[in-house]
C-alpha cells in the first residue's frame, strides 16, 4: 500500500514538473489543436470546412512557434531572431 501511494506521488510530481515548462504546454496545445481539427474535418461535413481550416492554421502557428524556440538556442540564429522581433515591435509601435 505504501509503495502504491509513493509511486502515485512520484507520478503527480513528474506530471506537475512537465506541465510547469512552457514549451511542453505549447507542444500539448499543438497536438490537441491538430487532433481537434482532424475530428472537426471528418465529423462535421461542410463544403468549405472553414472551422477545420482555422483550427489547422492555429495548430500550424503553434508548431512554428515551437520550431522557432529551437532557433533561439542556436548561437547564431538566436540573436538574429531577437533582432527581428525587436524590429517588428518597432514597426507595430508606429
PDB file of N, CA and C in Angstrom:
ATOM      1  N   UNK A   1       0.816  -1.190   0.000  1.00  0.00           N
ATOM      2  CA  UNK A   1       0.000   0.000   0.000  1.00  0.00           C
ATOM      3  C   UNK A   1       0.865   1.262   0.000  1.00  0.00           C
ATOM      4  N   UNK A   2       1.921   1.225   0.806  1.00  0.00           N
ATOM      5  CA  UNK A   2       2.829   2.369   0.900  1.00  0.00           C
ATOM      6  C   UNK A   2       3.532   2.622  -0.436  1.00  0.00           C
ATOM      7  N   UNK A   3       3.941   1.549  -1.108  1.00  0.00           N
ATOM      8  CA  UNK A   3       4.616   1.706  -2.395  1.00  0.00           C
ATOM      9  C   UNK A   3       3.692   2.316  -3.436  1.00  0.00           C
ATOM     10  N   UNK A   4       2.432   1.939  -3.403  1.00  0.00           N
ATOM     11  CA  UNK A   4       1.462   2.466  -4.367  1.00  0.00           C
ATOM     12  C   UNK A   4       1.277   3.974  -4.182  1.00  0.00           C
ATOM     13  N   UNK A   5       1.124   4.430  -2.954  1.00  0.00           N
ATOM     14  CA  UNK A   5       0.928   5.858  -2.714  1.00  0.00           C
ATOM     15  C   UNK A   5       2.201   6.643  -3.032  1.00  0.00           C
ATOM     16  N   UNK A   6       3.351   6.040  -2.783  1.00  0.00           N
ATOM     17  CA  UNK A   6       4.611   6.698  -3.108  1.00  0.00           C
ATOM     18  C   UNK A   6       4.763   6.854  -4.618  1.00  0.00           C
ATOM     19  N   UNK A   7       4.407   5.812  -5.371  1.00  0.00           N
ATOM     20  CA  UNK A   7       4.518   5.904  -6.823  1.00  0.00           C
ATOM     21  C   UNK A   7       3.493   6.888  -7.386  1.00  0.00           C
ATOM     22  N   UNK A   8       2.313   6.983  -6.763  1.00  0.00           N
ATOM     23  CA  UNK A   8       1.321   7.973  -7.188  1.00  0.00           C
ATOM     24  C   UNK A   8       1.842   9.391  -6.978  1.00  0.00           C
ATOM     25  N   UNK A   9       2.451   9.627  -5.818  1.00  0.00           N
ATOM     26  CA  UNK A   9       3.020  10.954  -5.559  1.00  0.00           C
ATOM     27  C   UNK A   9       4.134  11.264  -6.542  1.00  0.00           C
ATOM     28  N   UNK A  10       4.973  10.272  -6.847  1.00  0.00           N
ATOM     29  CA  UNK A  10       6.037  10.465  -7.826  1.00  0.00           C
ATOM     30  C   UNK A  10       5.468  10.809  -9.188  1.00  0.00           C
ATOM     31  N   UNK A  11       4.417  10.092  -9.577  1.00  0.00           N
ATOM     32  CA  UNK A  11       3.777  10.328 -10.865  1.00  0.00           C
ATOM     33  C   UNK A  11       3.227  11.745 -10.951  1.00  0.00           C
ATOM     34  N   UNK A  12       2.496  12.173  -9.921  1.00  0.00           N
ATOM     35  CA  UNK A  12       1.933  13.523  -9.915  1.00  0.00           C
ATOM     36  C   UNK A  12       3.026  14.591  -9.890  1.00  0.00           C
ATOM     37  N   UNK A  13       4.098  14.336  -9.187  1.00  0.00           N
ATOM     38  CA  UNK A  13       5.210  15.280  -9.136  1.00  0.00           C
ATOM     39  C   UNK A  13       5.850  15.431 -10.514  1.00  0.00           C
ATOM     40  N   UNK A  14       6.023  14.300 -11.210  1.00  0.00           N
ATOM     41  CA  UNK A  14       6.601  14.359 -12.558  1.00  0.00           C
ATOM     42  C   UNK A  14       5.670  15.072 -13.535  1.00  0.00           C
ATOM     43  N   UNK A  15       4.363  14.818 -13.422  1.00  0.00           N
ATOM     44  CA  UNK A  15       3.406  15.486 -14.305  1.00  0.00           C
ATOM     45  C   UNK A  15       3.381  16.991 -14.026  1.00  0.00           C
ATOM     46  N   UNK A  16       3.450  17.376 -12.774  1.00  0.00           N
ATOM     47  CA  UNK A  16       3.457  18.791 -12.415  1.00  0.00           C
ATOM     48  C   UNK A  16       4.706  19.474 -12.974  1.00  0.00           C
ATOM     49  N   UNK A  17       5.847  18.809 -12.864  1.00  0.00           N
ATOM     50  CA  UNK A  17       7.082  19.353 -13.403  1.00  0.00           C
ATOM     51  C   UNK A  17       7.014  19.474 -14.929  1.00  0.00           C
ATOM     52  N   UNK A  18       6.379  18.494 -15.574  1.00  0.00           N
ATOM     53  CA  UNK A  18       6.247  18.514 -17.027  1.00  0.00           C
ATOM     54  C   UNK A  18       5.385  19.691 -17.469  1.00  0.00           C
ATOM     55  N   UNK A  19       4.264  19.928 -16.786  1.00  0.00           N
ATOM     56  CA  UNK A  19       3.364  20.996 -17.191  1.00  0.00           C
ATOM     57  C   UNK A  19       3.820  22.369 -16.725  1.00  0.00           C
ATOM     58  N   UNK A  20       4.798  22.454 -15.857  1.00  0.00           N
ATOM     59  CA  UNK A  20       5.336  23.754 -15.462  1.00  0.00           C
ATOM     60  C   UNK A  20       6.253  24.340 -16.529  1.00  0.00           C
ATOM     61  N   UNK A  21       6.728  23.518 -17.455  1.00  0.00           N
ATOM     62  CA  UNK A  21       7.557  24.012 -18.545  1.00  0.00           C
ATOM     63  C   UNK A  21       6.654  24.546 -19.651  1.00  0.00           C
ATOM     64  N   UNK A  22       6.855  25.795 -20.029  1.00  0.00           N
ATOM     65  CA  UNK A  22       6.007  26.455 -21.015  1.00  0.00           C
ATOM     66  C   UNK A  22       6.002  25.732 -22.355  1.00  0.00           C
ATOM     67  N   UNK A  23       7.158  25.266 -22.796  1.00  0.00           N
ATOM     68  CA  UNK A  23       7.242  24.665 -24.126  1.00  0.00           C
ATOM     69  C   UNK A  23       6.563  23.299 -24.179  1.00  0.00           C
ATOM     70  N   UNK A  24       6.505  22.602 -23.074  1.00  0.00           N
ATOM     71  CA  UNK A  24       5.740  21.350 -23.048  1.00  0.00           C
ATOM     72  C   UNK A  24       4.251  21.624 -23.204  1.00  0.00           C
ATOM     73  N   UNK A  25       3.781  22.695 -22.588  1.00  0.00           N
ATOM     74  CA  UNK A  25       2.375  23.070 -22.725  1.00  0.00           C
ATOM     75  C   UNK A  25       2.085  23.492 -24.167  1.00  0.00           C
ATOM     76  N   UNK A  26       3.026  24.193 -24.801  1.00  0.00           N
ATOM     77  CA  UNK A  26       2.857  24.584 -26.199  1.00  0.00           C
ATOM     78  C   UNK A  26       2.778  23.345 -27.085  1.00  0.00           C
ATOM     79  N   UNK A  27       3.624  22.361 -26.837  1.00  0.00           N
ATOM     80  CA  UNK A  27       3.561  21.110 -27.604  1.00  0.00           C
ATOM     81  C   UNK A  27       2.212  20.426 -27.434  1.00  0.00           C
ATOM     82  N   UNK A  28       1.757  20.340 -26.206  1.00  0.00           N
ATOM     83  CA  UNK A  28       0.478  19.695 -25.937  1.00  0.00           C
ATOM     84  C   UNK A  28      -0.667  20.444 -26.620  1.00  0.00           C
ATOM     85  N   UNK A  29      -0.632  21.770 -26.571  1.00  0.00           N
ATOM     86  CA  UNK A  29      -1.649  22.580 -27.242  1.00  0.00           C
ATOM     87  C   UNK A  29      -1.643  22.334 -28.743  1.00  0.00           C
ATOM     88  N   UNK A  30      -0.463  22.230 -29.309  1.00  0.00           N
ATOM     89  CA  UNK A  30      -0.345  21.971 -30.746  1.00  0.00           C
ATOM     90  C   UNK A  30      -0.969  20.636 -31.119  1.00  0.00           C
ATOM     91  N   UNK A  31      -0.676  19.615 -30.344  1.00  0.00           N
ATOM     92  CA  UNK A  31      -1.223  18.286 -30.642  1.00  0.00           C
ATOM     93  C   UNK A  31      -2.734  18.244 -30.454  1.00  0.00           C
ATOM     94  N   UNK A  32      -3.229  18.904 -29.407  1.00  0.00           N
ATOM     95  CA  UNK A  32      -4.669  18.918 -29.160  1.00  0.00           C
ATOM     96  C   UNK A  32      -5.394  19.653 -30.288  1.00  0.00           C
ATOM     97  N   UNK A  33      -4.835  20.783 -30.735  1.00  0.00           N
ATOM     98  CA  UNK A  33      -5.445  21.517 -31.842  1.00  0.00           C
ATOM     99  C   UNK A  33      -5.457  20.691 -33.123  1.00  0.00           C
ATOM    100  N   UNK A  34      -4.382  19.984 -33.383  1.00  0.00           N
ATOM    101  CA  UNK A  34      -4.306  19.172 -34.596  1.00  0.00           C
ATOM    102  C   UNK A  34      -5.325  18.041 -34.569  1.00  0.00           C
ATOM    103  N   UNK A  35      -5.440  17.361 -33.455  1.00  0.00           N
ATOM    104  CA  UNK A  35      -6.401  16.262 -33.344  1.00  0.00           C
ATOM    105  C   UNK A  35      -7.834  16.793 -33.424  1.00  0.00           C
ATOM    106  N   UNK A  36      -8.082  17.938 -32.791  1.00  0.00           N
ATOM    107  CA  UNK A  36      -9.422  18.529 -32.860  1.00  0.00           C
ATOM    108  C   UNK A  36      -9.761  18.964 -34.287  1.00  0.00           C
ATOM    109  N   UNK A  37      -8.774  19.489 -35.003  1.00  0.00           N
ATOM    110  CA  UNK A  37      -9.009  19.888 -36.395  1.00  0.00           C
ATOM    111  C   UNK A  37      -9.334  18.679 -37.263  1.00  0.00           C
ATOM    112  N   UNK A  38      -8.617  17.585 -37.063  1.00  0.00           N
ATOM    113  CA  UNK A  38      -8.937  16.361 -37.809  1.00  0.00           C
ATOM    114  C   UNK A  38     -10.350  15.877 -37.479  1.00  0.00           C
ATOM    115  N   UNK A  39     -10.706  15.933 -36.218  1.00  0.00           N
ATOM    116  CA  UNK A  39     -12.034  15.477 -35.811  1.00  0.00           C
ATOM    117  C   UNK A  39     -13.124  16.358 -36.419  1.00  0.00           C
ATOM    118  N   UNK A  40     -12.934  17.662 -36.377  1.00  0.00           N
ATOM    119  CA  UNK A  40     -13.925  18.570 -36.959  1.00  0.00           C
ATOM    120  C   UNK A  40     -14.013  18.371 -38.464  1.00  0.00           C
ATOM    121  N   UNK A  41     -12.884  18.160 -39.090  1.00  0.00           N
ATOM    122  CA  UNK A  41     -12.860  17.982 -40.550  1.00  0.00           C
ATOM    123  C   UNK A  41     -13.638  16.748 -40.974  1.00  0.00           C
ATOM    124  N   UNK A  42     -13.531  15.680 -40.211  1.00  0.00           N
ATOM    125  CA  UNK A  42     -14.166  14.426 -40.608  1.00  0.00           C
ATOM    126  C   UNK A  42     -15.536  14.198 -39.974  1.00  0.00           C
ATOM    127  N   UNK A  43     -15.837  14.863 -38.873  1.00  0.00           N
ATOM    128  CA  UNK A  43     -17.116  14.655 -38.207  1.00  0.00           C
ATOM    129  C   UNK A  43     -18.164  15.693 -38.597  1.00  0.00           C
ATOM    130  N   UNK A  44     -17.716  16.847 -39.066  1.00  0.00           N
ATOM    131  CA  UNK A  44     -18.632  17.943 -39.375  1.00  0.00           C
ATOM    132  C   UNK A  44     -18.594  18.201 -40.880  1.00  0.00           C
ATOM    133  N   UNK A  45     -19.452  17.539 -41.641  1.00  0.00           N
ATOM    134  CA  UNK A  45     -19.410  17.708 -43.098  1.00  0.00           C
ATOM    135  C   UNK A  45     -19.844  19.117 -43.523  1.00  0.00           C
ATOM    136  N   UNK A  46     -19.062  19.706 -44.376  1.00  0.00           N
ATOM    137  CA  UNK A  46     -19.356  21.038 -44.881  1.00  0.00           C
ATOM    138  C   UNK A  46     -18.654  21.199 -46.225  1.00  0.00           C
ATOM    139  N   UNK A  47     -19.069  22.165 -46.984  1.00  0.00           N
ATOM    140  CA  UNK A  47     -18.440  22.397 -48.283  1.00  0.00           C
ATOM    141  C   UNK A  47     -17.128  23.158 -48.143  1.00  0.00           C
ATOM    142  N   UNK A  48     -17.064  24.080 -47.208  1.00  0.00           N
ATOM    143  CA  UNK A  48     -15.882  24.934 -47.113  1.00  0.00           C
ATOM    144  C   UNK A  48     -14.911  24.518 -46.015  1.00  0.00           C
ATOM    145  N   UNK A  49     -15.375  23.832 -44.996  1.00  0.00           N
ATOM    146  CA  UNK A  49     -14.532  23.388 -43.874  1.00  0.00           C
ATOM    147  C   UNK A  49     -13.790  24.558 -43.219  1.00  0.00           C
ATOM    148  N   UNK A  50     -14.437  25.705 -43.083  1.00  0.00           N
ATOM    149  CA  UNK A  50     -13.743  26.881 -42.551  1.00  0.00           C
ATOM    150  C   UNK A  50     -13.299  26.693 -41.102  1.00  0.00           C
ATOM    151  N   UNK A  51     -14.107  26.045 -40.295  1.00  0.00           N
ATOM    152  CA  UNK A  51     -13.725  25.843 -38.891  1.00  0.00           C
ATOM    153  C   UNK A  51     -12.495  24.949 -38.821  1.00  0.00           C
ATOM    154  N   UNK A  52     -12.492  23.877 -39.594  1.00  0.00           N
ATOM    155  CA  UNK A  52     -11.343  22.972 -39.594  1.00  0.00           C
ATOM    156  C   UNK A  52     -10.101  23.678 -40.123  1.00  0.00           C
ATOM    157  N   UNK A  53     -10.255  24.484 -41.139  1.00  0.00           N
ATOM    158  CA  UNK A  53      -9.100  25.216 -41.689  1.00  0.00           C
ATOM    159  C   UNK A  53      -8.515  26.174 -40.667  1.00  0.00           C
ATOM    160  N   UNK A  54      -9.380  26.850 -39.937  1.00  0.00           N
ATOM    161  CA  UNK A  54      -8.884  27.770 -38.906  1.00  0.00           C
ATOM    162  C   UNK A  54      -8.159  27.013 -37.802  1.00  0.00           C
ATOM    163  N   UNK A  55      -8.677  25.863 -37.440  1.00  0.00           N
ATOM    164  CA  UNK A  55      -8.014  25.067 -36.403  1.00  0.00           C
ATOM    165  C   UNK A  55      -6.670  24.530 -36.899  1.00  0.00           C
ATOM    166  N   UNK A  56      -6.621  24.108 -38.177  1.00  0.00           N
ATOM    167  CA  UNK A  56      -5.345  23.667 -38.748  1.00  0.00           C
ATOM    168  C   UNK A  56      -4.341  24.808 -38.772  1.00  0.00           C
ATOM    169  N   UNK A  57      -4.802  26.012 -39.123  1.00  0.00           N
ATOM    170  CA  UNK A  57      -3.869  27.137 -39.173  1.00  0.00           C
ATOM    171  C   UNK A  57      -3.356  27.505 -37.779  1.00  0.00           C
ATOM    172  N   UNK A  58      -4.224  27.454 -36.770  1.00  0.00           N
ATOM    173  CA  UNK A  58      -3.761  27.709 -35.401  1.00  0.00           C
ATOM    174  C   UNK A  58      -2.757  26.660 -34.947  1.00  0.00           C
ATOM    175  N   UNK A  59      -3.031  25.415 -35.300  1.00  0.00           N
ATOM    176  CA  UNK A  59      -2.106  24.341 -34.950  1.00  0.00           C
ATOM    177  C   UNK A  59      -0.751  24.551 -35.616  1.00  0.00           C
ATOM    178  N   UNK A  60      -0.775  24.953 -36.878  1.00  0.00           N
ATOM    179  CA  UNK A  60       0.472  25.206 -37.590  1.00  0.00           C
ATOM    180  C   UNK A  60       1.233  26.383 -36.994  1.00  0.00           C
ATOM    181  N   UNK A  61       0.502  27.408 -36.595  1.00  0.00           N
ATOM    182  CA  UNK A  61       1.140  28.560 -35.961  1.00  0.00           C
ATOM    183  C   UNK A  61       1.842  28.158 -34.671  1.00  0.00           C
ATOM    184  N   UNK A  62       1.175  27.362 -33.867  1.00  0.00           N
ATOM    185  CA  UNK A  62       1.772  26.913 -32.609  1.00  0.00           C
ATOM    186  C   UNK A  62       2.991  26.033 -32.885  1.00  0.00           C
ATOM    187  N   UNK A  63       2.925  25.194 -33.919  1.00  0.00           N
ATOM    188  CA  UNK A  63       4.086  24.366 -34.274  1.00  0.00           C
ATOM    189  C   UNK A  63       5.256  25.223 -34.739  1.00  0.00           C
ATOM    190  N   UNK A  64       4.964  26.286 -35.503  1.00  0.00           N
ATOM    191  CA  UNK A  64       6.029  27.193 -35.927  1.00  0.00           C
ATOM    192  C   UNK A  64       6.664  27.896 -34.733  1.00  0.00           C
ATOM    193  N   UNK A  65       5.853  28.291 -33.769  1.00  0.00           N
ATOM    194  CA  UNK A  65       6.406  28.915 -32.564  1.00  0.00           C
ATOM    195  C   UNK A  65       7.349  27.959 -31.842  1.00  0.00           C
ATOM    196  N   UNK A  66       6.956  26.712 -31.782  1.00  0.00           N
ATOM    197  CA  UNK A  66       7.817  25.708 -31.140  1.00  0.00           C
ATOM    198  C   UNK A  66       9.112  25.527 -31.930  1.00  0.00           C
ATOM    199  N   UNK A  67       8.990  25.544 -33.243  1.00  0.00           N
ATOM    200  CA  UNK A  67      10.168  25.388 -34.094  1.00  0.00           C
ATOM    201  C   UNK A  67      11.115  26.572 -33.936  1.00  0.00           C
ATOM    202  N   UNK A  68      10.569  27.784 -33.811  1.00  0.00           N
ATOM    203  CA  UNK A  68      11.411  28.959 -33.626  1.00  0.00           C
ATOM    204  C   UNK A  68      12.134  28.932 -32.287  1.00  0.00           C
ATOM    205  N   UNK A  69      11.550  28.294 -31.299  1.00  0.00           N
ATOM    206  CA  UNK A  69      12.203  28.191 -29.991  1.00  0.00           C
ATOM    207  C   UNK A  69      13.510  27.419 -30.101  1.00  0.00           C
ATOM    208  N   UNK A  70      13.568  26.462 -31.003  1.00  0.00           N
ATOM    209  CA  UNK A  70      14.803  25.706 -31.210  1.00  0.00           C
ATOM    210  C   UNK A  70      15.892  26.636 -31.731  1.00  0.00           C
ATOM    211  N   UNK A  71      15.513  27.573 -32.617  1.00  0.00           N
ATOM    212  CA  UNK A  71      16.500  28.506 -33.149  1.00  0.00           C
ATOM    213  C   UNK A  71      16.982  29.503 -32.110  1.00  0.00           C
ATOM    214  N   UNK A  72      16.172  29.795 -31.104  1.00  0.00           N
ATOM    215  CA  UNK A  72      16.611  30.724 -30.070  1.00  0.00           C
ATOM    216  C   UNK A  72      17.798  30.165 -29.292  1.00  0.00           C
ATOM    217  N   UNK A  73      17.895  28.865 -29.223  1.00  0.00           N
ATOM    218  CA  UNK A  73      19.004  28.236 -28.522  1.00  0.00           C
ATOM    219  C   UNK A  73      20.280  28.285 -29.352  1.00  0.00           C
ATOM    220  N   UNK A  74      20.113  28.251 -30.675  1.00  0.00           N
ATOM    221  CA  UNK A  74      21.266  28.241 -31.576  1.00  0.00           C
ATOM    222  C   UNK A  74      22.072  29.525 -31.410  1.00  0.00           C
ATOM    223  N   UNK A  75      23.380  29.428 -31.423  1.00  0.00           N
ATOM    224  CA  UNK A  75      24.264  30.545 -31.125  1.00  0.00           C
ATOM    225  C   UNK A  75      24.126  31.707 -32.115  1.00  0.00           C
ATOM    226  N   UNK A  76      24.001  31.407 -33.415  1.00  0.00           N
ATOM    227  CA  UNK A  76      23.937  32.476 -34.410  1.00  0.00           C
ATOM    228  C   UNK A  76      22.506  32.901 -34.716  1.00  0.00           C
ATOM    229  N   UNK A  77      21.575  31.978 -34.718  1.00  0.00           N
ATOM    230  CA  UNK A  77      20.195  32.311 -35.089  1.00  0.00           C
ATOM    231  C   UNK A  77      19.443  32.999 -33.959  1.00  0.00           C
ATOM    232  N   UNK A  78      19.785  32.707 -32.719  1.00  0.00           N
ATOM    233  CA  UNK A  78      19.072  33.284 -31.584  1.00  0.00           C
ATOM    234  C   UNK A  78      19.075  34.799 -31.567  1.00  0.00           C
ATOM    235  N   UNK A  79      20.264  35.441 -31.609  1.00  0.00           N
ATOM    236  CA  UNK A  79      20.290  36.909 -31.622  1.00  0.00           C
ATOM    237  C   UNK A  79      19.613  37.508 -32.853  1.00  0.00           C
ATOM    238  N   UNK A  80      19.701  36.815 -33.993  1.00  0.00           N
ATOM    239  CA  UNK A  80      19.046  37.310 -35.208  1.00  0.00           C
ATOM    240  C   UNK A  80      17.536  37.328 -35.033  1.00  0.00           C
ATOM    241  N   UNK A  81      16.982  36.272 -34.471  1.00  0.00           N
ATOM    242  CA  UNK A  81      15.539  36.239 -34.243  1.00  0.00           C
ATOM    243  C   UNK A  81      15.103  37.302 -33.235  1.00  0.00           C
ATOM    244  N   UNK A  82      15.924  37.538 -32.226  1.00  0.00           N
ATOM    245  CA  UNK A  82      15.589  38.564 -31.242  1.00  0.00           C
ATOM    246  C   UNK A  82      15.612  39.941 -31.896  1.00  0.00           C
ATOM    247  N   UNK A  83      16.582  40.187 -32.785  1.00  0.00           N
ATOM    248  CA  UNK A  83      16.640  41.470 -33.500  1.00  0.00           C
ATOM    249  C   UNK A  83      15.422  41.644 -34.399  1.00  0.00           C
ATOM    250  N   UNK A  84      15.015  40.588 -35.103  1.00  0.00           N
ATOM    251  CA  UNK A  84      13.839  40.660 -35.975  1.00  0.00           C
ATOM    252  C   UNK A  84      12.596  40.952 -35.145  1.00  0.00           C
ATOM    253  N   UNK A  85      12.478  40.311 -33.994  1.00  0.00           N
ATOM    254  CA  UNK A  85      11.327  40.564 -33.119  1.00  0.00           C
ATOM    255  C   UNK A  85      11.300  42.014 -32.668  1.00  0.00           C
ATOM    256  N   UNK A  86      12.451  42.558 -32.291  1.00  0.00           N
ATOM    257  CA  UNK A  86      12.508  43.954 -31.858  1.00  0.00           C
ATOM    258  C   UNK A  86      12.156  44.900 -33.004  1.00  0.00           C
ATOM    259  N   UNK A  87      12.609  44.591 -34.230  1.00  0.00           N
ATOM    260  CA  UNK A  87      12.270  45.415 -35.378  1.00  0.00           C
ATOM    261  C   UNK A  87      10.780  45.396 -35.653  1.00  0.00           C
ATOM    262  N   UNK A  88      10.154  44.222 -35.530  1.00  0.00           N
ATOM    263  CA  UNK A  88       8.710  44.120 -35.736  1.00  0.00           C
ATOM    264  C   UNK A  88       7.950  44.875 -34.656  1.00  0.00           C
ATOM    265  N   UNK A  89       8.446  44.844 -33.423  1.00  0.00           N
ATOM    266  CA  UNK A  89       7.810  45.616 -32.362  1.00  0.00           C
ATOM    267  C   UNK A  89       7.905  47.123 -32.654  1.00  0.00           C
ATOM    268  N   UNK A  90       9.037  47.574 -33.196  1.00  0.00           N
ATOM    269  CA  UNK A  90       9.194  48.986 -33.544  1.00  0.00           C
ATOM    270  C   UNK A  90       8.254  49.386 -34.677  1.00  0.00           C
ATOM    271  N   UNK A  91       8.092  48.511 -35.665  1.00  0.00           N
ATOM    272  CA  UNK A  91       7.195  48.802 -36.790  1.00  0.00           C
ATOM    273  C   UNK A  91       5.753  48.885 -36.312  1.00  0.00           C
ATOM    274  N   UNK A  92       5.364  47.969 -35.419  1.00  0.00           N
ATOM    275  CA  UNK A  92       3.990  47.951 -34.912  1.00  0.00           C
ATOM    276  C   UNK A  92       3.697  49.121 -33.983  1.00  0.00           C
ATOM    277  N   UNK A  93       4.729  49.684 -33.378  1.00  0.00           N
ATOM    278  CA  UNK A  93       4.535  50.791 -32.437  1.00  0.00           C
ATOM    279  C   UNK A  93       4.167  52.071 -33.165  1.00  0.00           C
ATOM    280  N   UNK A  94       4.488  52.175 -34.439  1.00  0.00           N
ATOM    281  CA  UNK A  94       4.208  53.416 -35.188  1.00  0.00           C
ATOM    282  C   UNK A  94       2.778  53.556 -35.526  1.00  0.00           C
TER     283      UNK A  94
END
